[in-house]
Coordinates of C-alpha atoms in Angstrom, one line a residue:
X1399 CA -0.3 -0.1 -0.1
X1400 CA 1.4 3.3 -1.1
X1401 CA 2.5 5.8 1.7
X1402 CA -0.2 8.5 1.8
X1403 CA 0.8 12.2 2.6
X1404 CA -1.1 14.0 5.7
X1405 CA -4.0 16.4 5.3
X1406 CA -1.8 19.3 5.7
X1407 CA 0.8 18.3 3.3
X1408 CA -1.8 17.9 0.4
X1409 CA -3.4 21.3 1.6
X1410 CA 0.2 22.6 1.2
X1411 CA 0.9 20.9 -2.5
X1412 CA -2.7 21.4 -3.8
X1413 CA -4.2 24.5 -2.1
X1414 CA -7.8 24.9 -0.7
X1415 CA -10.6 23.3 -2.1
X1416 CA -12.4 25.1 -5.0
X1417 CA -16.2 24.7 -5.9
X1418 CA -14.8 22.6 -8.9
X1419 CA -13.3 20.3 -6.4
X1420 CA -16.4 19.9 -4.4
X1421 CA -18.2 18.5 -7.7
X1422 CA -19.0 14.7 -7.6
X1423 CA -16.5 13.2 -9.6
X1424 CA -17.0 9.8 -11.4
X1425 CA -15.5 6.8 -9.6
X1426 CA -11.7 5.9 -11.0
X1427 CA -10.4 2.3 -10.6
X1428 CA -7.6 1.9 -8.0
X1429 CA -5.2 1.0 -10.7
X1430 CA -5.5 3.8 -12.9
X1431 CA -5.1 6.2 -10.0
X1432 CA -1.8 4.1 -9.2
X1433 CA -0.5 4.7 -12.8
X1434 CA -1.1 8.4 -12.3
X1435 CA 0.7 8.8 -9.1
X1436 CA 3.7 6.6 -10.8
X1437 CA 3.7 9.3 -13.7
X1438 CA 4.7 12.0 -11.3
X1439 CA 8.2 10.2 -10.7
X1440 CA 10.0 11.7 -13.7
X1441 CA 13.7 12.5 -12.5
X1442 CA 14.1 16.3 -11.7
X1443 CA 15.1 18.0 -14.9
X1444 CA 13.0 16.1 -17.3
X1445 CA 10.2 17.8 -18.7
X1446 CA 7.3 17.1 -16.6
X1447 CA 6.0 18.3 -12.9
X1448 CA 9.4 17.9 -11.3
X1449 CA 11.1 20.4 -13.4
X1450 CA 8.3 23.0 -12.6
X1451 CA 8.4 22.0 -8.9
X1452 CA 12.1 22.6 -9.0
X1453 CA 11.8 26.1 -10.0
X1454 CA 8.8 26.7 -7.7
X1455 CA 10.8 25.3 -4.6
X1456 CA 13.7 28.1 -5.3
X1457 CA 10.8 30.0 -3.9
X1458 CA 10.3 32.3 -6.9
X1459 CA 14.0 33.3 -7.1
X1460 CA 14.2 31.4 -10.5
X1461 CA 12.3 34.2 -11.9
X1462 CA 14.4 36.7 -10.7
X1463 CA 17.5 35.2 -12.0
X1464 CA 19.3 37.0 -14.5
X1465 CA 19.6 36.0 -18.1
X1466 CA 23.3 34.8 -19.4
X1467 CA 25.3 38.2 -19.9
X1468 CA 22.9 40.5 -18.0
X1469 CA 24.7 39.7 -14.8
X1470 CA 24.8 43.6 -14.1
X1471 CA 21.0 43.6 -13.4
X1472 CA 21.3 41.4 -10.2
X1473 CA 20.7 43.3 -7.0
X1474 CA 24.2 44.1 -5.6
X1475 CA 26.2 43.1 -8.5
X1476 CA 29.4 45.3 -8.7
X1477 CA 29.9 47.0 -12.0
X1478 CA 33.3 48.5 -13.1
X1479 CA 34.3 50.1 -16.0
X1480 CA 35.4 46.7 -17.6
X1481 CA 32.2 45.0 -16.6
X1482 CA 30.4 45.2 -20.2
X1483 CA 33.1 44.3 -21.9
X1484 CA 34.0 41.2 -19.8
X1485 CA 30.4 40.2 -20.1
X1486 CA 30.3 40.7 -23.9
X1487 CA 33.2 38.3 -24.1
X1488 CA 31.7 35.8 -21.8
X1489 CA 28.7 35.6 -24.1
X1490 CA 31.1 35.3 -27.1
X1491 CA 32.6 32.2 -25.3
X1492 CA 29.0 30.5 -24.1
X1493 CA 27.0 31.6 -26.7
X1494 CA 24.4 33.0 -24.1
X1495 CA 24.1 29.4 -22.6
X1496 CA 23.1 28.9 -18.9
X1497 CA 26.0 27.4 -17.2
X1498 CA 26.3 26.1 -13.5
X1499 CA 28.4 23.9 -11.3
X1500 CA 28.2 21.3 -8.6
X1501 CA 31.3 21.9 -6.4
X1502 CA 31.7 19.1 -3.8
X1503 CA 34.7 18.6 -1.7
X1504 CA 36.3 15.3 -2.2
X1505 CA 36.6 14.5 1.4
X1506 CA 33.5 12.3 2.4
X1507 CA 30.5 10.8 0.8
X1508 CA 27.3 12.9 -0.6
X1509 CA 24.3 13.0 1.8
X1510 CA 21.0 14.4 1.4
X1511 CA 21.7 17.8 1.4
X1512 CA 24.3 17.3 -1.5
X1513 CA 21.1 15.7 -3.5
X1514 CA 19.3 19.2 -3.2
X1515 CA 22.3 21.0 -4.6
X1516 CA 22.7 18.5 -7.2
X1517 CA 19.3 18.9 -8.6
X1518 CA 19.2 22.7 -8.2
X1519 CA 22.3 23.2 -10.2
X1520 CA 22.0 20.3 -12.9
X1521 CA 18.1 20.8 -12.8
X1522 CA 18.3 24.6 -13.4
X1523 CA 20.8 24.1 -16.2
X1524 CA 18.8 21.5 -18.1
X1525 CA 15.4 23.3 -17.5
X1526 CA 17.0 25.9 -19.3
X1527 CA 18.8 24.4 -22.1
X1528 CA 22.2 24.8 -20.4
X1529 CA 25.0 22.6 -19.1
X1530 CA 26.3 21.9 -15.5
X1531 CA 30.0 21.3 -14.5
X1532 CA 31.0 18.4 -11.8
X1533 CA 34.0 20.4 -10.4
X1534 CA 35.9 18.9 -7.4
X1535 CA 37.0 21.6 -4.7
X1536 CA 40.2 19.7 -4.0
X1537 CA 42.1 22.4 -2.1
X1538 CA 42.7 20.6 1.2
X1539 CA 44.6 17.4 0.4
X1540 CA 44.9 16.3 4.0
X1541 CA 41.4 14.9 3.4
X1542 CA 40.9 13.8 0.0
X1543 CA 40.9 10.4 -1.2
X1544 CA 40.4 8.4 -4.5
X1545 CA 37.4 6.8 -3.1
X1546 CA 35.6 10.2 -2.6
X1547 CA 36.2 11.3 -6.1
X1548 CA 34.6 8.1 -7.6
X1549 CA 31.7 7.8 -5.3
X1550 CA 30.8 11.6 -5.9
X1551 CA 30.5 11.1 -9.5
X1552 CA 28.6 7.5 -9.2
X1553 CA 26.0 9.4 -7.2
X1554 CA 25.4 12.3 -9.6
X1555 CA 25.3 9.8 -12.2
X1556 CA 22.8 7.6 -10.2
X1557 CA 20.6 10.6 -9.5
X1558 CA 20.3 10.6 -13.3
X1559 CA 22.6 13.6 -14.4
X1560 CA 25.7 13.4 -16.5
X1561 CA 28.0 16.4 -15.9
X1562 CA 29.3 18.6 -18.9
X1563 CA 32.7 18.5 -17.9
X1564 CA 34.4 16.8 -14.7
X1565 CA 37.0 19.6 -13.6
X1566 CA 38.9 20.2 -10.3
X1567 CA 40.1 23.2 -8.6
X1568 CA 43.7 21.8 -8.8
X1569 CA 43.2 22.0 -12.7
X1570 CA 43.4 25.8 -12.4
X1571 CA 46.3 26.2 -9.5
X1572 CA 48.6 27.8 -11.9
X1573 CA 46.3 30.3 -12.9
X1574 CA 45.2 30.9 -9.1
X1575 CA 48.7 31.3 -8.1
X1576 CA 49.6 33.7 -10.9
X1577 CA 46.4 35.8 -9.9
X1578 CA 47.5 35.7 -6.3
X1579 CA 50.7 37.7 -7.3
X1580 CA 48.6 39.8 -9.5
X1581 CA 46.7 40.7 -6.3
X1582 CA 49.3 41.4 -4.3
X1583 CA 50.8 43.6 -7.1
X1584 CA 47.3 45.7 -7.1
X1585 CA 47.9 46.1 -3.1
X1586 CA 45.0 44.0 -2.5
X1587 CA 46.7 41.1 -0.5
X1588 CA 49.6 40.6 1.8
X1589 CA 51.6 37.9 3.6
X1590 CA 50.6 37.9 7.1
X1591 CA 51.9 36.0 10.1
X1592 CA 49.0 35.9 12.5
X1593 CA 48.4 32.5 13.8
X1594 CA 45.0 30.8 13.3
X1595 CA 43.9 31.1 16.7
X1596 CA 44.4 35.0 16.8
X1597 CA 42.1 35.6 13.6
X1598 CA 39.2 33.2 14.5
X1599 CA 35.9 34.5 15.6
X1600 CA 34.2 37.9 14.8
X1601 CA 36.4 40.8 16.2
X1602 CA 40.0 39.4 15.7
X1603 CA 42.7 42.0 16.1
X1604 CA 43.6 43.7 12.7
X1605 CA 46.9 42.2 11.3
X1606 CA 50.0 44.5 12.1
X1607 CA 51.3 43.2 8.6
X1608 CA 48.0 44.8 6.5
X1609 CA 50.2 47.6 5.2
X1610 CA 53.2 45.7 4.3
X1611 CA 54.9 47.0 1.0
X1612 CA 53.8 45.3 -1.9
X1613 CA 57.5 44.0 -2.9
X1614 CA 58.0 42.6 0.8
X1615 CA 54.8 40.5 0.4
X1616 CA 55.8 39.1 -3.4
X1617 CA 59.2 38.1 -1.8
X1618 CA 57.3 36.4 1.1
X1619 CA 54.8 34.7 -0.8
X1620 CA 57.4 33.4 -3.0
X1621 CA 59.3 31.9 -0.1
X1622 CA 55.8 30.6 1.0
X1623 CA 55.6 28.6 -2.1
X1624 CA 59.3 27.3 -1.9
X1625 CA 58.6 25.9 1.5
X1626 CA 60.6 28.4 3.5
X1627 CA 57.8 28.9 6.3
X1628 CA 56.3 26.2 8.4
X1629 CA 52.7 25.3 8.5
X1630 CA 50.9 28.3 10.2
X1631 CA 53.8 30.6 10.1
X1632 CA 52.5 32.6 7.2
X1633 CA 49.2 33.4 5.1
X1634 CA 48.2 35.3 2.2
X1635 CA 45.2 37.5 3.1
X1636 CA 43.0 39.4 1.1
X1637 CA 42.3 43.3 1.9
X1638 CA 38.3 43.2 2.4
X1639 CA 35.5 43.0 5.4
X1640 CA 32.8 40.4 4.6
X1641 CA 29.0 40.9 5.2
X1642 CA 29.2 39.1 8.8
X1643 CA 32.1 41.4 9.8
X1644 CA 35.1 39.0 8.8
X1645 CA 38.3 41.0 8.1
X1646 CA 40.7 39.9 5.5
X1647 CA 40.1 36.1 4.6
X1648 CA 42.7 34.0 4.1
X1649 CA 43.7 33.3 0.2
X1650 CA 46.6 30.8 1.0
X1651 CA 48.2 28.7 3.7
X1652 CA 51.2 26.5 4.1
X1653 CA 50.3 22.6 4.1
X1654 CA 53.3 20.1 3.3
X1655 CA 50.8 17.4 2.3
X1656 CA 51.0 15.8 -1.3
X1657 CA 48.1 16.4 -3.4
X1658 CA 46.0 13.9 -4.8
X1659 CA 46.5 15.0 -8.3
X1660 CA 49.4 17.5 -8.2
X1661 CA 51.7 15.5 -6.2
X1662 CA 54.6 17.5 -4.4
X1663 CA 54.3 20.4 -6.9
X1664 CA 52.8 22.7 -4.2
X1665 CA 53.1 23.2 -0.4
X1666 CA 50.6 26.2 -0.5
X1667 CA 47.0 25.7 -1.3
X1668 CA 44.2 28.3 -2.1
X1669 CA 41.1 28.5 0.2
X1670 CA 37.6 28.2 -0.4
X1671 CA 37.1 32.1 -0.2
X1672 CA 40.0 32.5 -2.9
X1673 CA 39.2 29.7 -5.2
X1674 CA 35.6 29.3 -5.7
X1675 CA 34.7 32.6 -7.4
X1676 CA 37.7 32.4 -9.7
X1677 CA 37.0 29.1 -10.7
X1678 CA 33.6 30.2 -11.6
X1679 CA 34.9 32.8 -13.8
X1680 CA 37.5 30.4 -15.5
X1681 CA 34.4 28.1 -16.3
X1682 CA 32.1 31.2 -17.5
X1683 CA 29.5 30.1 -14.9
X1684 CA 26.3 32.1 -15.2
X1685 CA 24.7 31.0 -11.8
X1686 CA 26.6 30.2 -8.9
X1687 CA 24.0 28.5 -6.9
X1688 CA 24.8 27.7 -3.3
X1689 CA 23.2 27.4 0.2
X1690 CA 22.2 30.2 2.6
X1691 CA 25.5 29.8 4.8
X1692 CA 27.5 31.2 1.9
X1693 CA 25.6 34.5 1.6
X1694 CA 28.1 36.3 3.8
X1695 CA 30.6 35.3 1.1
X1696 CA 28.6 37.0 -1.5
X1697 CA 30.4 40.4 -1.2
X1698 CA 33.9 38.8 -1.3
X1699 CA 32.7 36.8 -4.3
X1700 CA 32.0 40.1 -6.1
X1701 CA 35.0 41.6 -4.7
X1702 CA 37.7 39.3 -5.9
X1703 CA 36.6 39.0 -9.4
X1704 CA 36.6 42.7 -9.7
X1705 CA 39.9 43.3 -7.9
X1706 CA 41.5 41.2 -10.7
X1707 CA 39.3 42.4 -13.3
X1708 CA 38.0 39.1 -14.7
X1709 CA 34.5 38.1 -15.6
X1710 CA 32.3 37.8 -12.3
X1711 CA 29.6 35.4 -12.3
X1712 CA 26.4 35.8 -10.0
X1713 CA 26.1 33.8 -6.7
X1714 CA 22.5 33.0 -5.7
X1715 CA 21.6 31.3 -2.2
X1716 CA 18.9 28.8 -1.5
X1717 CA 17.9 27.3 1.8
X1718 CA 19.9 24.4 3.2
X1719 CA 18.4 21.0 3.4
X1720 CA 18.0 19.5 6.8
X1721 CA 16.3 16.3 8.3
X1722 CA 14.9 15.5 12.0
X1723 CA 16.4 12.3 13.6
X1724 CA 19.8 12.4 11.7
X1725 CA 22.9 14.4 11.2
X1726 CA 24.3 15.1 7.6
X1727 CA 27.8 16.7 8.7
X1728 CA 30.4 15.0 7.4
X1729 CA 32.4 15.4 10.5
X1730 CA 29.5 14.0 12.5
X1731 CA 29.0 11.0 10.3
X1732 CA 32.9 10.4 10.3
X1733 CA 32.4 10.4 14.2
X1734 CA 29.8 7.4 13.9
X1735 CA 31.7 5.3 11.6
X1736 CA 34.9 5.8 13.9
X1737 CA 33.0 4.8 17.0
X1738 CA 31.3 1.9 15.2
X1739 CA 27.8 3.3 15.9
X1740 CA 27.4 2.6 12.0
X1741 CA 29.4 0.3 9.9
X1742 CA 30.6 2.8 7.3
X1743 CA 29.3 5.6 5.1
X1744 CA 26.8 3.5 3.5
X1745 CA 25.0 2.4 6.6
X1746 CA 21.2 2.4 5.5
X1747 CA 20.5 4.0 8.8
X1748 CA 22.3 7.0 7.3
X1749 CA 21.3 9.7 4.9
X1750 CA 24.3 9.7 2.8
X1751 CA 23.4 8.9 -0.9
X1752 CA 25.2 5.7 -0.9
X1753 CA 23.5 4.8 2.5
X1754 CA 20.0 5.5 1.0
X1755 CA 20.7 3.6 -2.1
X1756 CA 21.7 0.8 -0.2
X1757 CA 18.7 1.0 1.9
X1758 CA 16.6 0.7 -1.3
X1759 CA 15.4 4.1 -2.3
X1760 CA 15.4 4.5 -5.9
X1761 CA 16.9 8.0 -7.3
X1762 CA 13.5 9.1 -8.6
X1763 CA 12.7 9.2 -4.8
X1764 CA 15.2 11.4 -3.8
X1765 CA 15.1 13.6 -6.7
X1766 CA 11.4 14.1 -5.8
X1767 CA 11.7 14.7 -2.6
X1768 CA 14.5 17.6 -3.3
X1769 CA 12.0 19.3 -6.0
X1770 CA 9.1 19.3 -3.7
X1771 CA 10.5 20.1 -0.1
X1772 CA 10.6 24.1 0.8
X1773 CA 13.8 25.7 0.6
X1774 CA 14.4 26.2 4.1
X1775 CA 12.4 23.1 5.9
X1776 CA 13.9 20.9 8.7
X1777 CA 12.0 17.8 7.5
X1778 CA 10.4 15.2 9.7
X1779 CA 10.7 11.5 8.7
X1780 CA 7.1 11.6 7.5
X1781 CA 7.7 14.6 5.3
X1782 CA 10.7 12.5 4.0
X1783 CA 8.3 9.5 3.3
X1784 CA 5.4 11.6 1.7
X1785 CA 7.2 12.4 -2.0
X1786 CA 8.0 8.6 -2.0
X1787 CA 4.4 7.6 -2.5
X1788 CA 4.4 5.3 -5.7
X1789 CA 8.1 5.7 -6.2
X1790 CA 9.7 3.3 -3.7
X1791 CA 6.6 0.8 -4.7
X1792 CA 7.2 1.2 -8.4
X1793 CA 9.0 -1.7 -10.1
X1794 CA 9.0 -3.7 -7.1
X1795 CA 7.6 -7.2 -8.1
X1796 CA 6.1 -9.1 -5.1
X1797 CA 7.9 -11.9 -3.4
X1798 CA 7.1 -13.6 0.1
X1799 CA 9.0 -13.6 3.1
X1800 CA 8.8 -15.5 6.5
X1801 CA 10.8 -14.8 9.5
X1802 CA 13.3 -16.9 11.2
X1803 CA 13.0 -18.4 14.8
X1804 CA 13.2 -15.8 17.4
X1805 CA 12.2 -12.7 15.9
X1806 CA 8.8 -11.0 16.9
X1807 CA 8.6 -8.1 14.5
X1808 CA 7.4 -7.5 10.9
X1809 CA 8.9 -10.8 9.6
X1810 CA 7.7 -12.9 12.4
X1811 CA 8.6 -16.4 13.0
X1812 CA 7.4 -18.8 10.1
X1813 CA 5.3 -21.9 11.3
X1814 CA 5.5 -25.1 9.4
X1815 CA 2.2 -26.0 7.7
X1816 CA 2.1 -29.4 6.6
X1817 CA -0.7 -30.9 4.3
X1818 CA -1.4 -34.4 2.9
X1819 CA -2.9 -37.7 3.4
X1820 CA -0.3 -39.2 5.6
X1821 CA -0.4 -36.7 8.0
X1822 CA -3.5 -34.5 7.8
X1823 CA -6.6 -37.0 6.8
X1824 CA -7.9 -37.1 3.2
X1825 CA -5.8 -36.1 0.5
X1826 CA -6.1 -32.8 -1.0
X1827 CA -7.3 -33.9 -4.4
X1828 CA -3.9 -35.8 -5.4
X1829 CA -2.3 -33.6 -2.6
X1830 CA -0.6 -30.4 -3.7
X1831 CA 2.8 -32.2 -3.9
X1832 CA 5.1 -31.5 -6.7
X1833 CA 3.1 -28.5 -7.9
X1834 CA 4.2 -25.2 -9.1
X1835 CA 1.9 -22.1 -8.6
X1836 CA 1.8 -19.3 -11.1
X1837 CA 2.2 -15.9 -9.0
X1838 CA 2.0 -12.3 -10.7
X1839 CA 5.1 -10.1 -10.5
X1840 CA 2.7 -7.3 -9.8
X1841 CA -0.9 -8.3 -8.5
X1842 CA -2.2 -4.9 -9.6
X1843 CA -1.1 -5.7 -13.0
X1844 CA -1.0 -9.0 -14.3
X1845 CA 0.0 -8.1 -17.8
X1846 CA 3.5 -7.4 -16.4
X1847 CA 4.1 -11.2 -16.1
X1848 CA 4.1 -14.3 -13.8
X1849 CA 6.8 -16.2 -11.9
X1850 CA 6.4 -19.8 -10.7
X1851 CA 6.8 -20.9 -7.1
X1852 CA 6.7 -24.4 -5.7
X1853 CA 3.9 -25.7 -3.9
X1854 CA 4.8 -28.9 -1.7
X1855 CA 3.4 -30.6 0.9
X1856 CA 5.0 -28.4 3.6
X1857 CA 4.7 -24.8 3.5
X1858 CA 5.7 -22.0 6.0
X1859 CA 3.6 -19.1 7.1
X1860 CA 4.1 -16.3 9.3
X1861 CA 3.4 -16.8 13.2
X1862 CA 1.1 -14.2 13.6
X1863 CA -1.2 -15.6 10.8
X1864 CA -2.1 -18.4 13.5
X1865 CA -3.7 -18.1 16.8
X1866 CA -4.7 -21.2 19.0
X1867 CA -8.0 -19.3 20.1
X1868 CA -9.8 -16.9 18.2
X1869 CA -10.1 -13.3 19.2
X1870 CA -13.0 -11.1 17.9
X1871 CA -12.2 -9.7 14.4
X1872 CA -9.3 -11.9 13.8
X1873 CA -9.7 -13.6 10.5
X1874 CA -6.7 -15.5 10.0
X1875 CA -6.0 -19.2 10.4
X1876 CA -7.2 -20.7 13.8
X1877 CA -8.9 -24.1 15.0
X1878 CA -12.3 -23.9 13.2
X1879 CA -11.4 -21.0 10.8
X1880 CA -9.9 -22.0 7.6
X1881 CA -8.0 -19.4 5.4
X1882 CA -7.0 -19.3 2.0
X1883 CA -3.3 -19.7 0.8
X1884 CA -3.1 -16.5 -1.5
X1885 CA -2.7 -17.4 -5.3
X1886 CA -2.7 -21.2 -4.5
X1887 CA -5.9 -21.9 -5.0
X1888 CA -6.3 -23.9 -1.8
X1889 CA -8.4 -23.5 1.6
X1890 CA -6.5 -25.1 4.5
X1891 CA -8.0 -26.1 7.8
X1892 CA -6.2 -27.0 11.1
X1893 CA -6.3 -30.7 12.1
X1894 CA -3.5 -30.8 14.6
X1895 CA -1.3 -28.4 16.6
X1896 CA 2.5 -29.6 17.4
X1897 CA 4.5 -27.7 20.0
X1898 CA 7.9 -28.0 21.3
X1899 CA 9.2 -28.9 24.5
X1900 CA 8.7 -25.1 25.7
X1901 CA 5.1 -25.0 24.3
X1902 CA 5.8 -23.1 21.2
X1903 CA 3.8 -24.0 18.3
X1904 CA 6.3 -25.2 15.7
X1905 CA 3.9 -27.2 13.3
X1906 CA 0.4 -27.3 12.2
X1907 CA -1.2 -30.2 10.5
X1908 CA -4.0 -29.4 8.0
X1909 CA -6.4 -30.4 5.4
X1910 CA -6.2 -28.7 1.8
X1911 CA -9.3 -28.1 -0.2
X1912 CA -9.5 -26.6 -3.5
X1913 CA -10.8 -23.2 -3.2
X1914 CA -13.7 -24.1 -5.4
X1915 CA -14.9 -26.9 -3.7
X1916 CA -14.5 -24.9 0.0
X1917 CA -16.4 -22.1 1.6
X1918 CA -15.1 -18.7 0.8
X1919 CA -12.7 -18.1 3.8
X1920 CA -12.6 -15.1 5.7
X1921 CA -9.0 -14.2 4.7
X1922 CA -6.0 -15.5 2.6
X1923 CA -2.5 -15.7 3.8
X1924 CA 1.0 -15.7 2.1
X1925 CA 2.8 -18.6 2.3
X1926 CA 6.3 -20.2 1.0
X1927 CA 7.5 -23.5 0.2
X1928 CA 11.0 -25.0 -0.5
X1929 CA 12.0 -21.4 0.6
X1930 CA 15.7 -19.9 0.7
X1931 CA 17.1 -19.0 4.2
X1932 CA 18.2 -15.2 4.2
X1933 CA 19.2 -12.4 6.6
X1934 CA 16.7 -9.5 6.9
X1935 CA 17.6 -6.3 8.3
X1936 CA 14.9 -3.8 9.8
X1937 CA 16.0 -0.3 10.0
X1938 CA 14.4 2.4 12.2
X1939 CA 15.5 5.8 13.0
X1940 CA 19.2 6.1 14.0
X1941 CA 18.6 8.5 16.9
X1942 CA 16.1 9.1 19.6
X1943 CA 15.4 12.8 19.6
X1944 CA 14.3 15.2 16.7
X1945 CA 17.4 17.3 17.1
X1946 CA 20.3 15.0 18.1
X1947 CA 22.5 17.9 17.6
X1948 CA 20.8 20.5 19.8
X1949 CA 22.4 20.6 23.4
X1950 CA 18.8 21.6 25.0
X1951 CA 17.5 18.4 23.5
X1952 CA 20.6 16.1 23.8
X1953 CA 22.9 17.6 26.6
X1954 CA 25.3 14.6 26.1
X1955 CA 25.9 15.2 22.4
X1956 CA 24.5 13.3 19.6
X1957 CA 26.6 10.3 20.2
X1958 CA 24.6 9.8 23.5
X1959 CA 21.5 9.8 21.6
X1960 CA 21.8 6.7 19.4
X1961 CA 18.7 4.4 19.3
X1962 CA 19.5 0.9 20.5
X1963 CA 17.1 -0.4 18.2
X1964 CA 17.9 1.3 14.9
X1965 CA 19.1 -2.0 13.6
X1966 CA 17.3 -5.3 14.0
X1967 CA 18.4 -8.5 12.3
X1968 CA 16.4 -11.4 11.5
X1969 CA 19.3 -14.1 10.7
X1970 CA 16.9 -17.1 9.4
X1971 CA 14.2 -15.6 7.7
X1972 CA 12.5 -17.6 4.8
X1973 CA 12.3 -16.3 1.2
X1974 CA 10.4 -17.4 -1.7
X1975 CA 12.8 -19.4 -3.9
X1976 CA 12.0 -16.7 -6.9
X1977 CA 14.3 -14.3 -5.8
X1978 CA 17.2 -16.6 -5.9
X1979 CA 18.7 -14.7 -9.1
X1980 CA 18.3 -11.4 -7.6
X1981 CA 21.2 -8.9 -7.9
X1982 CA 22.2 -6.4 -5.4
X1983 CA 20.0 -3.3 -4.9
X1984 CA 17.1 -5.3 -6.8
X1985 CA 13.8 -4.3 -5.1
X1986 CA 10.9 -6.3 -3.8
X1987 CA 7.7 -6.1 -1.8
X1988 CA 7.4 -8.7 0.7
X1989 CA 3.4 -9.4 1.0
X1990 CA 2.2 -7.5 4.0
X1991 CA 5.8 -6.9 5.3
X1992 CA 7.1 -4.0 3.3
X1993 CA 9.5 -3.1 0.5
X1994 CA 12.8 -4.6 0.8
X1995 CA 16.2 -4.4 -1.3
X1996 CA 19.1 -7.1 -2.0
X1997 CA 22.0 -5.7 0.0
X1998 CA 25.5 -6.1 -1.4
X1999 CA 26.7 -8.3 1.4
X2000 CA 24.7 -11.0 -0.3
X2001 CA 26.6 -14.2 -1.2
X2002 CA 26.0 -17.7 -2.6
X2003 CA 23.6 -19.5 -0.3
X2004 CA 22.9 -16.4 2.0
X2005 CA 21.1 -13.7 0.5
X2006 CA 20.6 -10.5 2.8
X2007 CA 17.7 -8.0 2.5
X2008 CA 17.2 -4.3 3.9
X2009 CA 14.0 -3.1 4.7
X2010 CA 13.3 0.1 2.8
X2011 CA 9.8 0.9 4.2
X2012 CA 7.1 -1.2 5.7
X2013 CA 3.8 -1.1 3.9
X2014 CA 2.2 1.4 6.7
X2015 CA 5.2 4.0 7.1
X2016 CA 3.4 6.8 9.0
X2017 CA 3.6 10.1 7.0
X2018 CA 2.5 11.9 10.1
X2019 CA 5.4 11.0 12.4
X2020 CA 7.4 13.6 12.9

C-alpha cells in the first residue's frame, strides 16, 4: 500500500478546495489512480512535474535570475568600467548558454543535502537548455581520497545527471597562483604572520602586517611557495571586510601534504574564499547556486573577481536542506563511523546517498523529495516519506518472506504447515505435492507477467497468521477457522497443533481443499514452500530525538542519543525461492511486510535484504 501524505501536506501541495473540487467526480479504478501517481516519478530536470516543482521550490528566485550576460541587473552586483566588455566576451564564449556547477569537496560521501544541490544545479541548467559542470573543490589534500572522487561522480550519475565536464580546482592551480601574485601587485593582498587562533571569531585584532609593502609581500609569498615557512607561520590574506564582519579572509596557507593530483608540486593551497569564485569565472558559470550559509561570502565573491578585473558570475543562495532524527555533517558522520555506531558511510541508517541507495530508495524518490520540499524546511521522517508515494513501490515485484525463529517483529517466526494424506487426513485432490503455482509479478497489473513458485506438502507461514484461540475480529488461521493460501487456489483447515518442549507452536497439520470446493474463507494468507534461508535487516531511526545536535535536547551530544533499536537483524528468515537470481539493489515487496532491497553483502547460499520502508510507514510521524 503506498504511503499517503497527511492532510496538511496535501493542502500545502494542492491548495484549498474550490467549488470545482466539491463537484462529484466519477469513480476511478484504483489501478488507474496508481498509474497517475507513478507518472509523477520523473527525474528532476526532465520535462514534467518535477522540473516545474524544482523552479517553484526556489521560492520564486528562479524567476528573478538574470539572463546570461545580464549579470549587472542583479541586486548588489558590482559594475566596474570593464564589466560590460567582460560580459560581451563571456557571451561570445558561451553563446548565451546557462552554465551552473556542482562543486563538492572530495573529503566524504555525498548526503541528502548534496542531493538538493545536485538537483538545483543540474536541474536548473537542464530546464533552461544549459550545462552543469561537476567540479571537485580539491584544495585540502589532507582529507581527500580517490574513493570520494569516484563515489561522488557515481552518485551524480545515479541521480540521473551527466556532467557537461568533470573538472577540479587543482586544474587551475597555476592560474590561481598567478592571480594571487597580481592581487598582491594591485595592493589587495598581503602576507600575514598572525596565528590561526588569533584571527578566529568575529572581532579578531587587525593584522599588524596589513600595510606591508607590496614588494615585501611578493618575496614572502614566493618563500611560502618554496616551503621556507612552516605550516601556520604565514598566510596570504585579502584586503576586504565581509558581510558578517570577518576581516581579510585567508587566500593561501602552507600545507606540506602531497596532493592527490599534483603530487609534491605545491606546498601552498588556496582556500574556498579565494578559489571558488575564480574557478566559476574561469568556467564562465552564469549562476553560482549555493546554500544560505554562503550568503556572507557574496561580497567577497564579487570583490575578488572585480579586484582582478576578470569575468564575474552571480552567486544565488537557497535554503539548506536538513532532516530531523539524523545528522548530515561529514564531520559527525565520520565520528559515527569511527565509534562503530554505524558500519560505514553507506550504512542504511544514514542519509548519505550511498546509504539511501543501499537501503533501497530509488533515485527518482530522492529527486522528487528534493524538488518538492520547501527551501528552508527541517524535514521530519514523515515529510521525507510523503514524496516517495508510488516511487519506492514502482518496479517492485512481489515476493513472499517469512521470518526466522526468535523474531517478533514485521517478519515474525514462520510456522510449518503440513498437508497430505499421511498426516492430515484425506488427500487434497491428489495432494498439492510437486505442484508449481503461477504468481503475478505485480498483482495489481498481471500484464507484467508471472513467475512460478513451488507448492509442496510442507509450506511455511507467518507466526502471526495463526492463533490457537480466536479473538473477536481475527480472520486468519485458527482451529475451526480456515484460510485461503494466496494465489495457490487452496483453503487449509487446522487438524492438529504440534509444539516443542517449551510449548511454542512449531507445526500445524492441516487439510487442504481446492478453493472452488470449499466455503469462501474470511482471509487469505501468504506462504512459502521450498524457501531460501536469508538474512533480513530491519531499520529504524538512528537517533532518539528530533534534533540530536541540539544541546538543549541532547546535552550529552549526538553520540549519546543513538537508538539502540535502530537495526534489528532476522538471521534466518525464509524467502520465496523466486528471488534466487536477484542482484544487489534489486527491489521486492514482501507481501504484507514492506519493501526490501537486496544488500551487497549477499553471497551464494545466503542472501541479505534491507527493509526500505514498511507498507504502513506513517507519514504523520515527525
